[in-house]
mmCIF file of C-alpha atoms and ligand atoms in Angstrom:
data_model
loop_
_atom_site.group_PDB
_atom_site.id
_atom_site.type_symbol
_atom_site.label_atom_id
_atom_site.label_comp_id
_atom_site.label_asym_id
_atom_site.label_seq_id
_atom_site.Cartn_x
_atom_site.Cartn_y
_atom_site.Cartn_z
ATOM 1 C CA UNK A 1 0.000 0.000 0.000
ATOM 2 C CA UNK A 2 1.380 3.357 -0.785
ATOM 3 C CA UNK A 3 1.508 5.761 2.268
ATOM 4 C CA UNK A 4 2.278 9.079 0.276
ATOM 5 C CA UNK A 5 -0.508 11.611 -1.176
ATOM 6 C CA UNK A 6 -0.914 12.262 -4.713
ATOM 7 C CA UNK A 7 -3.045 14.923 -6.219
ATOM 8 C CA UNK A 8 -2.994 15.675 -9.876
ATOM 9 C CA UNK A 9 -4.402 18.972 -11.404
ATOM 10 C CA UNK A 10 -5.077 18.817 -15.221
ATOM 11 C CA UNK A 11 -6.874 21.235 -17.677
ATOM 12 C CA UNK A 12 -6.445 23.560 -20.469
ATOM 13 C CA UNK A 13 -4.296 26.820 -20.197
ATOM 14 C CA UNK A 14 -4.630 29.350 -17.781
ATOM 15 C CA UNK A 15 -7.860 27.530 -16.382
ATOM 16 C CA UNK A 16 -5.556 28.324 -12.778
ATOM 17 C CA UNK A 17 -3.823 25.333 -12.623
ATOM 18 C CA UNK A 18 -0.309 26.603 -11.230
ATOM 19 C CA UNK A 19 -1.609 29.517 -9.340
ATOM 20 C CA UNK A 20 -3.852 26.742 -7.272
ATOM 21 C CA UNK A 21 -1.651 23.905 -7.269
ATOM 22 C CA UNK A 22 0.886 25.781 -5.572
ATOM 23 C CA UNK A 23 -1.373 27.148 -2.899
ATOM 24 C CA UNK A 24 -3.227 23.797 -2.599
ATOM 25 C CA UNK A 25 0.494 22.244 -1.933
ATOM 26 C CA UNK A 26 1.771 25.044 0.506
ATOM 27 C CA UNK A 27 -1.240 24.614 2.480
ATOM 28 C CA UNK A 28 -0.488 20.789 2.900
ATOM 29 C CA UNK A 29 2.662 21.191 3.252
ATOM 30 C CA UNK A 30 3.565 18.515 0.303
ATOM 31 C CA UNK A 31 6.077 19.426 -2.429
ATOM 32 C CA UNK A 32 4.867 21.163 -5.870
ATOM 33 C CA UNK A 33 5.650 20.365 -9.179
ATOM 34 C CA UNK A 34 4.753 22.337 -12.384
ATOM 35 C CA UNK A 35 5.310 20.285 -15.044
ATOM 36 C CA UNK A 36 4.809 22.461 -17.720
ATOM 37 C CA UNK A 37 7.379 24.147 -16.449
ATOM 38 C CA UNK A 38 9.753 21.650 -17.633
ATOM 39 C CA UNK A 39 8.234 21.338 -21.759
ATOM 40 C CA UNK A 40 9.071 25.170 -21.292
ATOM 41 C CA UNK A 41 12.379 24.763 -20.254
ATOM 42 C CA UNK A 42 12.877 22.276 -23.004
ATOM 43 C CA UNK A 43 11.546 24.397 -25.509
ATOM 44 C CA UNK A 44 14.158 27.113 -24.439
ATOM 45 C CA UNK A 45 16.814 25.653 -24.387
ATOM 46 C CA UNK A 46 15.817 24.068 -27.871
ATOM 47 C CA UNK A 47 15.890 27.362 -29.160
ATOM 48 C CA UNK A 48 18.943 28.510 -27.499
ATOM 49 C CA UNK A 49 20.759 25.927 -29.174
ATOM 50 C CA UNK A 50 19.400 26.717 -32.388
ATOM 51 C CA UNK A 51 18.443 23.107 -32.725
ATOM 52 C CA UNK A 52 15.783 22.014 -34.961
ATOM 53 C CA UNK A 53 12.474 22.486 -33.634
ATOM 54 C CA UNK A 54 10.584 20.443 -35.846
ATOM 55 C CA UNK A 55 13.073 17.695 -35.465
ATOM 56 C CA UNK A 56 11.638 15.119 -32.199
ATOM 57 C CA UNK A 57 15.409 13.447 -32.668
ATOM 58 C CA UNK A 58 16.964 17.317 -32.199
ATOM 59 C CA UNK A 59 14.640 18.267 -29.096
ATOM 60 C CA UNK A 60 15.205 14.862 -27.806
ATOM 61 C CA UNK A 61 18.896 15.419 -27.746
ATOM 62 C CA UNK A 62 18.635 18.726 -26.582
ATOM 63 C CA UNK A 63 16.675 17.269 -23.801
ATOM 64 C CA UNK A 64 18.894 14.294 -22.758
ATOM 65 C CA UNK A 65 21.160 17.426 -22.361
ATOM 66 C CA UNK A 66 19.023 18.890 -19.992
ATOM 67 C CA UNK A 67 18.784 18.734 -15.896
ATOM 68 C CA UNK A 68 15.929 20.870 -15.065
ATOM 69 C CA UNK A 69 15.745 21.283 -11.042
ATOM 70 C CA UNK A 70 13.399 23.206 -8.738
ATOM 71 C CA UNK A 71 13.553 25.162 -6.328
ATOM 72 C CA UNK A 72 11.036 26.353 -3.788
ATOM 73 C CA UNK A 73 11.532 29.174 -2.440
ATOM 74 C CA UNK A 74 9.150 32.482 -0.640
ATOM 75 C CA UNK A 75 8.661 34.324 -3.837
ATOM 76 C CA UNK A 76 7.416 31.246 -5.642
ATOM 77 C CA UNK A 77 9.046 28.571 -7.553
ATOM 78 C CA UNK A 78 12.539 28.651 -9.224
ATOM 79 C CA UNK A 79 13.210 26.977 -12.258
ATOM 80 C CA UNK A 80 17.077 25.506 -13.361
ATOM 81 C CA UNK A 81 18.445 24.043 -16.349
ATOM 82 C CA UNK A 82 21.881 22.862 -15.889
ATOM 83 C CA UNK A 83 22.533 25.062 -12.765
ATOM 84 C CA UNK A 84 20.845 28.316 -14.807
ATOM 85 C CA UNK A 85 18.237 29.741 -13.190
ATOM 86 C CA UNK A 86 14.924 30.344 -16.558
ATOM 87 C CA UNK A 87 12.384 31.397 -13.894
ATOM 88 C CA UNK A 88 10.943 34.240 -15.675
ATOM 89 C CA UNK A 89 12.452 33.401 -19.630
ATOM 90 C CA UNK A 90 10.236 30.435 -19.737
ATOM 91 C CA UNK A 91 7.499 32.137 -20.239
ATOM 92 C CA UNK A 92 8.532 34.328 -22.967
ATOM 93 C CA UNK A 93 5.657 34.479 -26.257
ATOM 94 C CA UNK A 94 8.415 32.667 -28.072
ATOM 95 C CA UNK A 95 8.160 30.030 -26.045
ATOM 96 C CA UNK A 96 4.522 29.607 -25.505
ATOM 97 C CA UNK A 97 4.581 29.445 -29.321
ATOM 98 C CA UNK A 98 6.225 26.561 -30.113
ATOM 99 C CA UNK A 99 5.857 24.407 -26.479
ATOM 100 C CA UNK A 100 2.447 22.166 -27.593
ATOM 101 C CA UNK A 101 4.584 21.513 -30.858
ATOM 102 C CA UNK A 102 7.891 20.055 -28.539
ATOM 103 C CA UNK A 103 5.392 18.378 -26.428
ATOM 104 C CA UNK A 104 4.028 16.711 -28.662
ATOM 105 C CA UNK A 105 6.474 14.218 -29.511
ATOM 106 C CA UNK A 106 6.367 10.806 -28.053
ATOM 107 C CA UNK A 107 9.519 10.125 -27.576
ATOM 108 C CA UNK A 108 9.822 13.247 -25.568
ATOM 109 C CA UNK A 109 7.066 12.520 -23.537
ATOM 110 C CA UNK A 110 8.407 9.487 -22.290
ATOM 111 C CA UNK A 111 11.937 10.700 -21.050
ATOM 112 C CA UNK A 112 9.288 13.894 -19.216
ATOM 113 C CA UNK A 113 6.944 11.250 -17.757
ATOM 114 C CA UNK A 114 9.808 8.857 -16.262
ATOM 115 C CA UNK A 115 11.902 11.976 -15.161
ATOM 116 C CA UNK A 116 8.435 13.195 -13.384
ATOM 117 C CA UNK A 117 7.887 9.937 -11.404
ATOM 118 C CA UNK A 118 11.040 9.542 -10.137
ATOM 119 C CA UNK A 119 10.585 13.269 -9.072
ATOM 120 C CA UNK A 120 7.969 12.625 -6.686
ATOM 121 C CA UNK A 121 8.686 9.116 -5.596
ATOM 122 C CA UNK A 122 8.334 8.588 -1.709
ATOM 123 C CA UNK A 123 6.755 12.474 -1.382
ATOM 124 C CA UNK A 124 3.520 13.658 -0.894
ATOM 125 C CA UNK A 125 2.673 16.264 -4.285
ATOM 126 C CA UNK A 126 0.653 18.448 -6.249
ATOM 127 C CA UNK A 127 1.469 17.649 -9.296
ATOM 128 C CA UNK A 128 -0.110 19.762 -12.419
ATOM 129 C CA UNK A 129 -0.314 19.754 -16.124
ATOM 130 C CA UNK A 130 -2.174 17.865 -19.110
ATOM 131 C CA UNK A 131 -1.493 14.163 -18.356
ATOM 132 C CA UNK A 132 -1.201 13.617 -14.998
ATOM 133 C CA UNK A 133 -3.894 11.959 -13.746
ATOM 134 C CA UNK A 134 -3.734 10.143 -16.919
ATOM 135 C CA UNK A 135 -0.170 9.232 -17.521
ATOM 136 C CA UNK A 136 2.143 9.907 -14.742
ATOM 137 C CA UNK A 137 0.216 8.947 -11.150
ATOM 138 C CA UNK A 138 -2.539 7.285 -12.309
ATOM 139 C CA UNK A 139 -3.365 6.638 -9.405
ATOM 140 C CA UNK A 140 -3.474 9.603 -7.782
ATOM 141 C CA UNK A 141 -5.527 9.873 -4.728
ATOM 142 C CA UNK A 142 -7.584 12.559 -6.092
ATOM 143 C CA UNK A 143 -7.434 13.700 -9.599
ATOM 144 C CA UNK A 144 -8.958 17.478 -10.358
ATOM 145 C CA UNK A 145 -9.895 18.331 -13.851
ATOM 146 C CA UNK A 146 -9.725 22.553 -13.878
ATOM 147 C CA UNK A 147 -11.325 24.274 -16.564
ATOM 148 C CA UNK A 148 -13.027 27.784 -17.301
ATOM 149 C CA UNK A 149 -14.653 29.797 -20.192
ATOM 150 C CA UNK A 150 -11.884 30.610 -22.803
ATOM 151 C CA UNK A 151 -13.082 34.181 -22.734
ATOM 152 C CA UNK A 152 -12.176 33.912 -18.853
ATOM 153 C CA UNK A 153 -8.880 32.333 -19.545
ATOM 154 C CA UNK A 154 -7.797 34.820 -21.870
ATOM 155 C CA UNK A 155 -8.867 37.707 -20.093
ATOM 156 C CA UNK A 156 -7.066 36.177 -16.748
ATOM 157 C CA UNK A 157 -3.723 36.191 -18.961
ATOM 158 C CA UNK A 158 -4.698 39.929 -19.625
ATOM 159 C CA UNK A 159 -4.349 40.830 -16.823
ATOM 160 C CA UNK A 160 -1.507 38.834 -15.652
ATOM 161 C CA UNK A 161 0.968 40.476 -18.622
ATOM 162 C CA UNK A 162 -0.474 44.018 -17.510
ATOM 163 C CA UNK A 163 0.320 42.608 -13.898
ATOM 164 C CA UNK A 164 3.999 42.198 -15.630
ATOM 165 C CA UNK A 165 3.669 46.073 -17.236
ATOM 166 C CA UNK A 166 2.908 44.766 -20.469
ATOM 167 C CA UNK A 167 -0.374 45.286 -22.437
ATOM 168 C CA UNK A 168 -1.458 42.515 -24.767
ATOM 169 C CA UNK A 169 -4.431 41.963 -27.268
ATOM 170 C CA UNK A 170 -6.887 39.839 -25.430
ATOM 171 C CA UNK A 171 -8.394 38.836 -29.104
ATOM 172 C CA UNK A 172 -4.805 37.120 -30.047
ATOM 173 C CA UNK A 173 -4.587 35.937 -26.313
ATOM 174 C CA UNK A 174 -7.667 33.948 -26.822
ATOM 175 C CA UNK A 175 -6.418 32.457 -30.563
ATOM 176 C CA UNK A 176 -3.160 31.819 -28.742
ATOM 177 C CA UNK A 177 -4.742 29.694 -25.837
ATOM 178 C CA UNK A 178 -7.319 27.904 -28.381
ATOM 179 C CA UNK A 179 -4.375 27.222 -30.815
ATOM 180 C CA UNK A 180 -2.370 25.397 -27.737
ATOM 181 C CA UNK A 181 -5.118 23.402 -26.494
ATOM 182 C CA UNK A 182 -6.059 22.227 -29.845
ATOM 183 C CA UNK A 183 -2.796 20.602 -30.365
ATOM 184 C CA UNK A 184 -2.098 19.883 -26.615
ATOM 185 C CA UNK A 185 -5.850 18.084 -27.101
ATOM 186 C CA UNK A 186 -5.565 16.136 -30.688
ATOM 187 C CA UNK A 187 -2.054 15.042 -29.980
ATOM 188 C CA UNK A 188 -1.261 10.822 -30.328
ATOM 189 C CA UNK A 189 0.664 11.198 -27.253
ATOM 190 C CA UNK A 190 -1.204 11.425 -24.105
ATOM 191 C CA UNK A 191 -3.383 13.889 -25.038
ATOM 192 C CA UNK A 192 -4.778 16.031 -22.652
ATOM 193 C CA UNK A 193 -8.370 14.504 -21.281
ATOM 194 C CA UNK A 194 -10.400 14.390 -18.488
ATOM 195 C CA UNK A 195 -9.292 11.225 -16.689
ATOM 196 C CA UNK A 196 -12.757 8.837 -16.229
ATOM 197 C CA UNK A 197 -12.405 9.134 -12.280
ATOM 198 C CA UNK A 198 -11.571 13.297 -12.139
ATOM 199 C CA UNK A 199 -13.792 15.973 -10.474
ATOM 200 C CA UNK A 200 -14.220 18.520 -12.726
ATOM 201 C CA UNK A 201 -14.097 22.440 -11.191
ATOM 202 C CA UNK A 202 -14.925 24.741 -13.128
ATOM 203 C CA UNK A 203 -13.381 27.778 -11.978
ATOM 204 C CA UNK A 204 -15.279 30.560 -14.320
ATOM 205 C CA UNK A 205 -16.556 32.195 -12.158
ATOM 206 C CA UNK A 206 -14.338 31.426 -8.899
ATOM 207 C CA UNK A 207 -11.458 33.706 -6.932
ATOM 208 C CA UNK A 208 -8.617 31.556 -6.711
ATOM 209 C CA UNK A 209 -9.132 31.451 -2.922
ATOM 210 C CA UNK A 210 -12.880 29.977 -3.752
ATOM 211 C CA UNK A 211 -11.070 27.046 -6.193
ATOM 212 C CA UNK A 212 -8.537 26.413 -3.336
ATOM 213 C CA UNK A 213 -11.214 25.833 -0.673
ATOM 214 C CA UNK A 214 -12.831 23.610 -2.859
ATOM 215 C CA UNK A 215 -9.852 21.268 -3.651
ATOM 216 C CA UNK A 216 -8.451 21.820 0.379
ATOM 217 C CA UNK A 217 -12.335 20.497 0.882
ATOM 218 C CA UNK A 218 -12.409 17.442 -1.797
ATOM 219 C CA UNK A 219 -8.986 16.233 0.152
ATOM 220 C CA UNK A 220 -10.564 16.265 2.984
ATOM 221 C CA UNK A 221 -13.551 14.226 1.697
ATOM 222 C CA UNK A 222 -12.205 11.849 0.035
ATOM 223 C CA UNK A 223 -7.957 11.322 0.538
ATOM 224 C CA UNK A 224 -7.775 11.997 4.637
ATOM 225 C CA UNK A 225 -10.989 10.539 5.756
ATOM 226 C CA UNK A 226 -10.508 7.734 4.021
HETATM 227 O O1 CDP B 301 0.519 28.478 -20.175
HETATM 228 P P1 CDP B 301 0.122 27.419 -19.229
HETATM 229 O O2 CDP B 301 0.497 27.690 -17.804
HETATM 230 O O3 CDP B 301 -1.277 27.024 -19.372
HETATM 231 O O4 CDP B 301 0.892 26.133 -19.712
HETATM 232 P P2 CDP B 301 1.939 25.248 -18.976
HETATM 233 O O5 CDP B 301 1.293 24.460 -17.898
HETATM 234 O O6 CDP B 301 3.122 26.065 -18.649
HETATM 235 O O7 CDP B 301 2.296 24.218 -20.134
HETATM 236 C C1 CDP B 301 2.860 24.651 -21.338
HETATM 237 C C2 CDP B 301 2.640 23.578 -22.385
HETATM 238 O O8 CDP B 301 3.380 22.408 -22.018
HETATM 239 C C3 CDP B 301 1.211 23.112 -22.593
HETATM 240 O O9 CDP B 301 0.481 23.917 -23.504
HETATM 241 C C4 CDP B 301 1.429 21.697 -23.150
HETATM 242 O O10 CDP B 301 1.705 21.733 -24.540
HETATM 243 C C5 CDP B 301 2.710 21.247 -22.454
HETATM 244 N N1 CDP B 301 2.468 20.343 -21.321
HETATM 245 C C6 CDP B 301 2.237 19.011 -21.580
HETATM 246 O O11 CDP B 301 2.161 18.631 -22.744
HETATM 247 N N2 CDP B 301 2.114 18.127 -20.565
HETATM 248 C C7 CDP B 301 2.189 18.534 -19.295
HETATM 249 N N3 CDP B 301 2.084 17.621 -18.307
HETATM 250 C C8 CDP B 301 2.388 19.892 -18.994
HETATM 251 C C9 CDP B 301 2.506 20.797 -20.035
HETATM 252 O O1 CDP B 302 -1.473 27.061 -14.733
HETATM 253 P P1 CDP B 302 -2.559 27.609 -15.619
HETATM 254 O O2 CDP B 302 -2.080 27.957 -16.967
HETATM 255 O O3 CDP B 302 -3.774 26.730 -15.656
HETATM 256 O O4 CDP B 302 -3.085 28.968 -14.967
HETATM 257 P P2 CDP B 302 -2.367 29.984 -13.967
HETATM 258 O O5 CDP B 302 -1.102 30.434 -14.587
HETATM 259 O O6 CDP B 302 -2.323 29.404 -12.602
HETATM 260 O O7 CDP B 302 -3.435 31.150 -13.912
HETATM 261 C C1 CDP B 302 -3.590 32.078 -14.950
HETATM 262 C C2 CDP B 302 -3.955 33.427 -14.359
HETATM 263 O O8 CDP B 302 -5.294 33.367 -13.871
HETATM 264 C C3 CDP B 302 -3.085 33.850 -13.176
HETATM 265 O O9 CDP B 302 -2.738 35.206 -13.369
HETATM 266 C C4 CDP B 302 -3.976 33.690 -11.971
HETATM 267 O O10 CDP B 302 -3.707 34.652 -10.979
HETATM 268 C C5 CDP B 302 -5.372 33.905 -12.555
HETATM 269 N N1 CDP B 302 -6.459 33.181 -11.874
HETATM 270 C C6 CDP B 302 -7.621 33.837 -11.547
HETATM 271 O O11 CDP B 302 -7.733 35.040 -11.808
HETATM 272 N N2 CDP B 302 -8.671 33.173 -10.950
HETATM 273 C C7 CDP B 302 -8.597 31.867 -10.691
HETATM 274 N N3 CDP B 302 -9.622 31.232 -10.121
HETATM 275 C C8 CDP B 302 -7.410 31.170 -11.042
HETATM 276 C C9 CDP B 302 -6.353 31.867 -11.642
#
């Protein structure tokens, strides 16, 4: 019998995910993982390296390359590749443009998965992204599928970049977003889906606080009572 707590947190992007996960986690106290952080971190470094993007054998080379590390820390989560600290390049436009392409490829997905479990073996997580409850802890104690309105999403990531001093067009934010979930949807390779024993929350028309209640409540209901 396994004596650690799982919880994965899947959906499309900017449905909260990240912002909940890690709040859902610190309140536990159990470690965090983002792991789209990592497919960003790829992506980067794929581009640093002016390797081929639309090559699966050049990205997977770039990424056997690769040692992406977190850290946690008071201001939020630290990400490393190769002792280099990406936090904030990650999520660059550039990147967010061509990450559903990288992930996409199988082989990829495999060395991500395997690197993922091995991550969280023996600790109690919140563990978020598109295949989690499907592909990497599937079994999971409790398994959240987060969505909202795409009108919502976009306008969340509106704010957000104007958060950043930035001021984007929320018309191309919300062709970006459908563009990535498309392909992060249709994929062969672990697509992301709603795995058959998820709760689905959607958090429309929720405050982040609201959405972590709800999850803090659905662990208590159903992982610590049990
Ligand atoms: O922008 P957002 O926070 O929604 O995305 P993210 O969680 O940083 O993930 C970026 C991209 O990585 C997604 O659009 C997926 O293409 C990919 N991804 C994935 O394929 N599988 C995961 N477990 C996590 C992310
Ligand atoms: O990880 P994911 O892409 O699903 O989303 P996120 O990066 O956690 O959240 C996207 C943006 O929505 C952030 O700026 C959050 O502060 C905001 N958000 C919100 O306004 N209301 C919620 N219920 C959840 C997130």
């Amino acid at each position: 019998m396994c004596d650690t707590v799982s919880i994965a947190i899947d959906g499309p992007a900017a449905a909260g995910k990240s912002t909940v996960a890690r709040k859902v986690a610190h309140a536990l106290t159990y470690i965090y993982v983002d792991t789209g952080a990592m497919y960003r971190a790829l992506t980067l470094k794929t581009i640093k390296e002016g390797a081929d993007l639309s090559s699966e054998k050049e990205v997977l080379e770039v990424l056997m390359k690769c040692d992406i590390q977190f850290e946690q820390t008071d201001e939020g989560q630290l990400v490393f590749v190769n002792g280099e600290e990406i936090t904030k390049e990650i999520r660059t436009d550039e990147v967010t443009r061509h990450v559903s392409a990288v992930s996409s490829y199988p082989e990829v997905r495999i060395e991500m998965v395997n690197r993922q479990q091995k991550m969280i073996a023996g600790q109690n997580v919140v563990m978020d992204g598109r295949d989690i409850g499907t592909k990497v802890i599937p079994e999971a104690d409790l398994k959240i599928f987060m969505i909202a309105s795409v009108e919502e999403r976009a306008r969340r990531r509106y704010e957000e970049n104007k958060r950043s001093g930035y001021e984007s067009d929320l018309e191309v934010l919300m062709e970006e977003i459908k563009r990535r979930d498309d392909i992060d949807s249709t994929r062969t390779a672990s697509p992301l889906v709603k795995a058959k024993d998820a709760v689905e929350v959607d958090t429309t028309s929720l405050s982040i606080d609201n959405v972590v209640e709800r999850i803090l409540d659905l662990v208590n209901e159903r992982v610590k009572t049990r």
